[in-house]
Amino acid sequence: MKTRKSLLSLLRIGLGTWLWAVGSASFADEGMWLYSDAPRALLKERYGFEVTPEWLEHLQKSSVRFNSGGSGSFISADGLILSNHHVGADTLQKVSNKEHDYLKNGFQAKSLAEEIKAPDLELNVLMSIEDVTARVNAAVPPGASDEDSFKARRAVMAAIEKESKDKTGERSDVVTLYQGGRYHLYRFKRYTDVRVVFAPEQQIAFYGGDPDNFEYPRFDLDVCFFRAYENGQPAKIEHYLKWSQSGTKDGDLIFVSGHPGRTSRLFTMAELEYVRDIQMPRTLQRLFRAEVNLLSYSERSQENARRAKEDLFGVQNSRKARKGGLAGLLDPELFEKKAAAEKALRKKMAAREDLRDTLAAYDRIAAAQKTIAANARAYNMLEGGGGFQSELFGIARTLLRAGEERPKPNGERLREFNEAGRESLELALFSDKPIYDDLEELLLTDSLTYLAEEMGASSPLVQKVLAGKSPAARAVELVKGTTVRDLAFRKKLYAGGQAAVDATSDPMIALARSVDGEARAVRKVMEAQGEAKQQAHAKIGQARFALEGTGSYPDATFTLRLAFGTVKGYEEAGQQIPAHTTFAGLYGRAREHDDRPPFDLPGIWTDAKAKIDLATPFNFVSTADIIGGNSGSPVVDRKGEFVGIIFDGNIQSLVLDFAYTDTQARAVSVDARGIVEALKKVYGATGLVKELETGKRGE
Amino acid sequence: MKTRKSLLSLLRIGLGTWLWAVGSASFADEGMWLYSDAPRALLKERYGFEVTPEWLEHLQKSSVRFNSGGSGSFISADGLILSNHHVGADTLQKVSNKEHDYLKNGFQAKSLAEEIKAPDLELNVLMSIEDVTARVNAAVPPGASDEDSFKARRAVMAAIEKESKDKTGERSDVVTLYQGGRYHLYRFKRYTDVRVVFAPEQQIAFYGGDPDNFEYPRFDLDVCFFRAYENGQPAKIEHYLKWSQSGTKDGDLIFVSGHPGRTSRLFTMAELEYVRDIQMPRTLQRLFRAEVNLLSYSERSQENARRAKEDLFGVQNSRKARKGGLAGLLDPELFEKKAAAEKALRKKMAAREDLRDTLAAYDRIAAAQKTIAANARAYNMLEGGGGFQSELFGIARTLLRAGEERPKPNGERLREFNEAGRESLELALFSDKPIYDDLEELLLTDSLTYLAEEMGASSPLVQKVLAGKSPAARAVELVKGTTVRDLAFRKKLYAGGQAAVDATSDPMIALARSVDGEARAVRKVMEAQGEAKQQAHAKIGQARFALEGTGSYPDATFTLRLAFGTVKGYEEAGQQIPAHTTFAGLYGRAREHDDRPPFDLPGIWTDAKAKIDLATPFNFVSTADIIGGNSGSPVVDRKGEFVGIIFDGNIQSLVLDFAYTDTQARAVSVDARGIVEALKKVYGATGLVKELETGKRGE
């Protein structure tokens, strides 16, 4: 009862009384719940479902985070992992070359020996959660400036992480929840020997391309199989998901266990206005120019298209998502109801003597947001990478800063150089993924141009960066001149520390050095403002808890969350869209578009049509509360069995960043039955099917 | 001698002493010369070529301006006109539909009866030029404010135009030259019954697509044949170009007669900085988002792709041109030399007592430029169409303003509603070109979003425009609700004048009305600043004439100019690129790219390969001074015979906007011999070939 009540309170507070949040249904399947605070009572009351500790622990430890940005799950005792093709794409791109384009053409290992090792993929499995809020807050001296407060908090978080890492050997991250209302220590088991087992052709994984992305009905085999290894052998896994034989039907309760990346539901109006008026438009500008850049590069040759493919997908995907998000914020219904909700909450605070001074927290956030707005351009350009879009520059800057940061006490370093995160940093830094000079030159030329546009061609900083040359000439000089593409050089410089870095005349490192003062300075400003906002949000959160009771969920933070929902279609433009699609629908859509890109089918799919049971469910939608980062999340039924895998949200779900709605917003999954049918009939992947059906690798 | 001297003076002044302007060759083929001030002495001395009045008049009256934005020429006594495919594309798009895609698949009329009438194409032939500088300047009272001065100038120009139109019946435009240094009255013969005779497939007209656009070597049959009609019969043409039998060879002197659109060579540094730091970046932003928008729309279906094709080409073409232009401005060599030249000229002015007060003109321009920068965003959004990208909105605004402007005295109207331009305005307003609601909704949604991004979603103006709806909902409501797509309604409202417009409740007209106050206000500000700059430029021009002598050419104004140059290859990255390409090169390039788009060939071209003489010249480059607007310009030899047609500049030519260079910059033409070979061997267009070879239509 408590949980349900507080959820509805949250709805009233966070979302107002909108039709689409508390509409015709008497409840909504809202929430990206912490595993340490699962919605037990809510599920009991609404669905008569009992969350047992065993059920929860099993799902938690079967869930996998892809640090490249996505989710997945163990599905066999022998380390088999299922995620999305578009989550695996980063790795597929890195292990491909001109001769073997696994991203485009797919890959199938016929034996363990053929499985391909990813160059820099790190997977995390959440092992335990500990609330460290009291210790973190106690470390911050009362009355400290924002900057000092930030430093103190950074130091204590680094100390907690290092202690935990030293004690358990596990990756240990202090996670900031409720915008600063809570701090939790998350411990993860790391897997860094991860190999590609199976990927279909991108054309079926991402069937319908950009036009069908974020749309429904849908027909995508967006899956990619990996295997975790330990000591050169398939990892032995205790917690993995059993493959369901029955699948889902309309109205079924399902659960989604994954890593939603970021939501902004608890933002104040000052923050939402910033997102709507400044952040989103600027991000879209960057995405538009990146898309045009990559498309025109890709059009020049097949090999160019291959090199840019994964970047291009990422840019187009973000562009469509942000356009949807901005459209949501420009919808006065959403925005005005957000405003009304904030006003109502503030009124309640004003009415209670003990909470009245919380109102100042809103002003503090608004003031911080102003400073952030004034510094955002410089921050994005100098620290956020907008002005230096280059893998080589990124490596150069990491080497430069590693030299400076690592001699410092652990708690005083830039956060990414903490001892606790060292292994992950080194995995990324020493990746031997391919770097293409022509693409580097193209992107660096464009981003140096963008830097000049944004900061003024005559500004001393831009003049320093360009060193008397045009952006194109400067980019070529830097890319051709740098040695950081050489792994041995990287390792030497990293091992040699600051002295080695100081001694090198590498031009890319020299460039990173020349702007590092400005970049660090603007980062410091932003960190202080972030701290100010966190403290203010912590105050607002306390007041909200006092007024509404506890028991809700924090905004998404790319940490493990549990969502739930119902398998359910929806109405659009007067038409009822069923929850499930089938293979018959896939072939129908191809026919409808005369098999032209992006609606063409790989040859192997055309050939297999007669063998396939066309009535097999292929994709389905549910009301589960998801967002980017959830891609690859397992969908399980009451028994905790694997019934599908999240790969998208529909276009109406793009406002979930700001508020939940189940009127039309839906999470889109590949159906477990569709996966098996395709593996069997199209790919003849009998070994793989046997492994996921039995939970064990065949010999 | 005089002309040559002054040209070199201009080079020193306008361009500094750069290597690339006065480089290894002892002269440069610079200049977009007025027909009223042709470089006679220069051509005599440099090439031993005598410009006779007859030669000049014949070329002038054979030249045709496409008011849709391009150039062309008469090539038969029966009204046959040759221009580029990409100039004709606007018309080809408008006469196409779902069943007949002439833009993509080409068109060939087998008889006069089959020639297709363009819905709204106006062609102009320059008949005479008259200097009206004295009268224009005399009308402006000394000491008047910029706004009053603008009004006075507008009034006298309208009066001159109307008088001329009434007297001669010819279209009469007062053209502002030298940024306000001179005013000339141009009289044109108009052709408005123009029909499509022949167009090749876009895939060969624009072979190599965006990747090869602005590149060389090149293999494009970028031609489109039209015919001018009068009284329902092919127009009888006195001046048309004879088709050359010999073509061009390396080192030949050639002439280009066409309509360069706009250059910025006489801009002051304050103006160039504005272009570099504000105008170009913002224009590119708009182009990037437009390109992404149109591409994602196009990808949804073949029919979408057809509908958006011409717009998409235009956007991609502009984007590549602007990127090249911005790259030029960000090249410190160009910019610093421009600055040095301005400094040198100012020093000379300062040294002469009678010219010293001219220096204030630079400050006046800089001040005006600041005001322009402060108003540019609002101007672009409200008056420039950035916020209302919709054909229907454009029609609605024209109807609204026609109602208000036409009752005013001729000299007080917004310039586009002058009596002298009435026929041209009505031709455009009553065009029955297709308007696609889905594309209108897409573009209007995006531009309303852009308006909110640029002017702030909370601004009263944006709130007024959106009327409490999201951009998407508002766009759909407007497009579905308006009646201005109906030609009869348009004509009724136009005829009914202000009373009829006031009486209508059409939502698109209501929208145009609701922002017209703000739009007109910001236009007024910009016009006054433009006037201030014109007066200042006139002063600078006078001082320059006093210091350097007269006899140069003004910046481009989309009026007829004569350029000249040499057929000549160039060196790039250590490689010598020959002036001519051949059909063998075309087939080679297709093979090199496995015939994949955009390097695939139309089937008819693959089939015809055996018949074609592969050694026939296809495209060629020359040093002639051209810019956008010159597309379709005839290239003639000393005899005035047609040897080719301009269709592009190479990537190095994109800086010609700001300064001439002949180191690598080249104009790209289709060779007359290639055109004939293709017409004969690929298209079997024997009638057309006979007409252009004999100058007469066969019976």
Tab-separated table of N, CA, C and O in Angstrom, chain B residues 549-577:
chain	number	residue	atom	x	y	z
B	549	GLY	N	42.060	55.270	-60.610
B	549	GLY	CA	41.462	55.384	-61.943
B	549	GLY	C	40.250	54.473	-62.044
B	549	GLY	O	40.087	53.537	-61.256
B	550	THR	N	39.382	54.730	-63.021
B	550	THR	CA	38.191	53.887	-63.172
B	550	THR	C	38.518	52.713	-64.080
B	550	THR	O	39.663	52.507	-64.465
B	551	GLY	N	37.517	51.941	-64.420
B	551	GLY	CA	37.712	50.853	-65.373
B	551	GLY	C	37.928	49.519	-64.703
B	551	GLY	O	38.932	48.867	-64.923
B	552	SER	N	37.008	49.116	-63.851
B	552	SER	CA	37.086	47.760	-63.306
B	552	SER	C	35.706	47.137	-63.464
B	552	SER	O	34.977	47.485	-64.392
B	553	TYR	N	35.364	46.252	-62.595
B	553	TYR	CA	34.047	45.625	-62.701
B	553	TYR	C	33.432	45.580	-61.301
B	553	TYR	O	34.151	45.463	-60.315
B	554	PRO	N	32.101	45.647	-61.199
B	554	PRO	CA	31.460	45.609	-59.881
B	554	PRO	C	31.239	44.167	-59.413
B	554	PRO	O	31.350	43.227	-60.210
B	555	ASP	N	30.940	44.014	-58.125
B	555	ASP	CA	30.552	42.697	-57.618
B	555	ASP	C	29.325	42.191	-58.386
B	555	ASP	O	28.551	42.982	-58.941
B	556	ALA	N	29.180	40.878	-58.391
B	556	ALA	CA	28.107	40.254	-59.163
B	556	ALA	C	26.737	40.619	-58.615
B	556	ALA	O	26.571	40.793	-57.408
B	557	THR	N	25.760	40.754	-59.511
B	557	THR	CA	24.411	41.197	-59.134
B	557	THR	C	23.312	40.420	-59.877
B	557	THR	O	22.194	40.909	-59.997
B	558	PHE	N	23.623	39.222	-60.360
B	558	PHE	CA	22.685	38.429	-61.178
B	558	PHE	C	22.192	39.211	-62.390
B	558	PHE	O	21.035	39.144	-62.784
B	559	THR	N	23.094	40.003	-62.949
B	559	THR	CA	22.824	40.651	-64.233
B	559	THR	C	23.928	40.225	-65.199
B	559	THR	O	24.956	39.693	-64.776
B	560	LEU	N	23.705	40.496	-66.482
B	560	LEU	CA	24.588	39.935	-67.504
B	560	LEU	C	26.014	40.488	-67.403
B	560	LEU	O	26.208	41.703	-67.323
B	561	ARG	N	26.980	39.575	-67.413
B	561	ARG	CA	28.387	39.952	-67.364
B	561	ARG	C	29.170	39.132	-68.391
B	561	ARG	O	28.783	38.021	-68.744
B	562	LEU	N	30.283	39.705	-68.777
B	562	LEU	CA	31.190	39.024	-69.691
B	562	LEU	C	32.461	38.645	-68.941
B	562	LEU	O	33.109	39.510	-68.345
B	563	ALA	N	32.796	37.365	-68.974
B	563	ALA	CA	34.070	36.915	-68.412
B	563	ALA	C	34.876	36.302	-69.552
B	563	ALA	O	34.336	35.997	-70.619
B	564	PHE	N	36.169	36.139	-69.318
B	564	PHE	CA	36.988	35.501	-70.349
B	564	PHE	C	38.059	34.670	-69.650
B	564	PHE	O	38.282	34.804	-68.437
B	565	GLY	N	38.693	33.798	-70.387
B	565	GLY	CA	39.711	32.959	-69.758
B	565	GLY	C	40.330	32.025	-70.770
B	565	GLY	O	40.067	32.091	-71.974
B	566	THR	N	41.139	31.133	-70.234
B	566	THR	CA	41.903	30.226	-71.060
B	566	THR	C	41.495	28.793	-70.725
B	566	THR	O	41.277	28.481	-69.553
B	567	VAL	N	41.402	27.954	-71.721
B	567	VAL	CA	41.173	26.530	-71.482
B	567	VAL	C	42.487	25.969	-70.946
B	567	VAL	O	43.506	26.010	-71.623
B	568	LYS	N	42.457	25.454	-69.720
B	568	LYS	CA	43.714	25.181	-69.046
B	568	LYS	C	43.515	24.256	-67.855
B	568	LYS	O	42.673	24.512	-66.994
B	569	GLY	N	44.293	23.175	-67.797
B	569	GLY	CA	44.256	22.283	-66.635
B	569	GLY	C	44.968	22.904	-65.450
B	569	GLY	O	45.284	24.091	-65.456
B	570	TYR	N	45.227	22.104	-64.422
B	570	TYR	CA	45.911	22.638	-63.228
B	570	TYR	C	46.554	21.494	-62.466
B	570	TYR	O	46.316	20.320	-62.736
B	571	GLU	N	47.369	21.880	-61.501
B	571	GLU	CA	48.068	20.893	-60.702
B	571	GLU	C	47.388	20.759	-59.345
B	571	GLU	O	47.031	21.752	-58.726
B	572	GLU	N	47.203	19.528	-58.893
B	572	GLU	CA	46.624	19.313	-57.568
B	572	GLU	C	47.319	18.124	-56.926
B	572	GLU	O	47.416	17.053	-57.541
B	573	ALA	N	47.806	18.318	-55.698
B	573	ALA	CA	48.504	17.260	-54.967
B	573	ALA	C	49.583	16.617	-55.851
B	573	ALA	O	49.701	15.390	-55.913
B	574	GLY	N	50.326	17.468	-56.558
B	574	GLY	CA	51.439	16.967	-57.355
B	574	GLY	C	51.052	16.360	-58.694
B	574	GLY	O	51.910	15.961	-59.473
B	575	GLN	N	49.744	16.314	-58.963
B	575	GLN	CA	49.286	15.715	-60.221
B	575	GLN	C	48.779	16.782	-61.181
B	575	GLN	O	48.095	17.714	-60.771
B	576	GLN	N	49.105	16.615	-62.471
B	576	GLN	CA	48.607	17.540	-63.469
B	576	GLN	C	47.238	17.051	-63.947
B	576	GLN	O	47.105	15.925	-64.424
B	577	ILE	N	46.229	17.858	-63.778
B	577	ILE	CA	44.883	17.488	-64.217
B	577	ILE	C	44.629	18.137	-65.562
B	577	ILE	O	44.611	19.366	-65.671
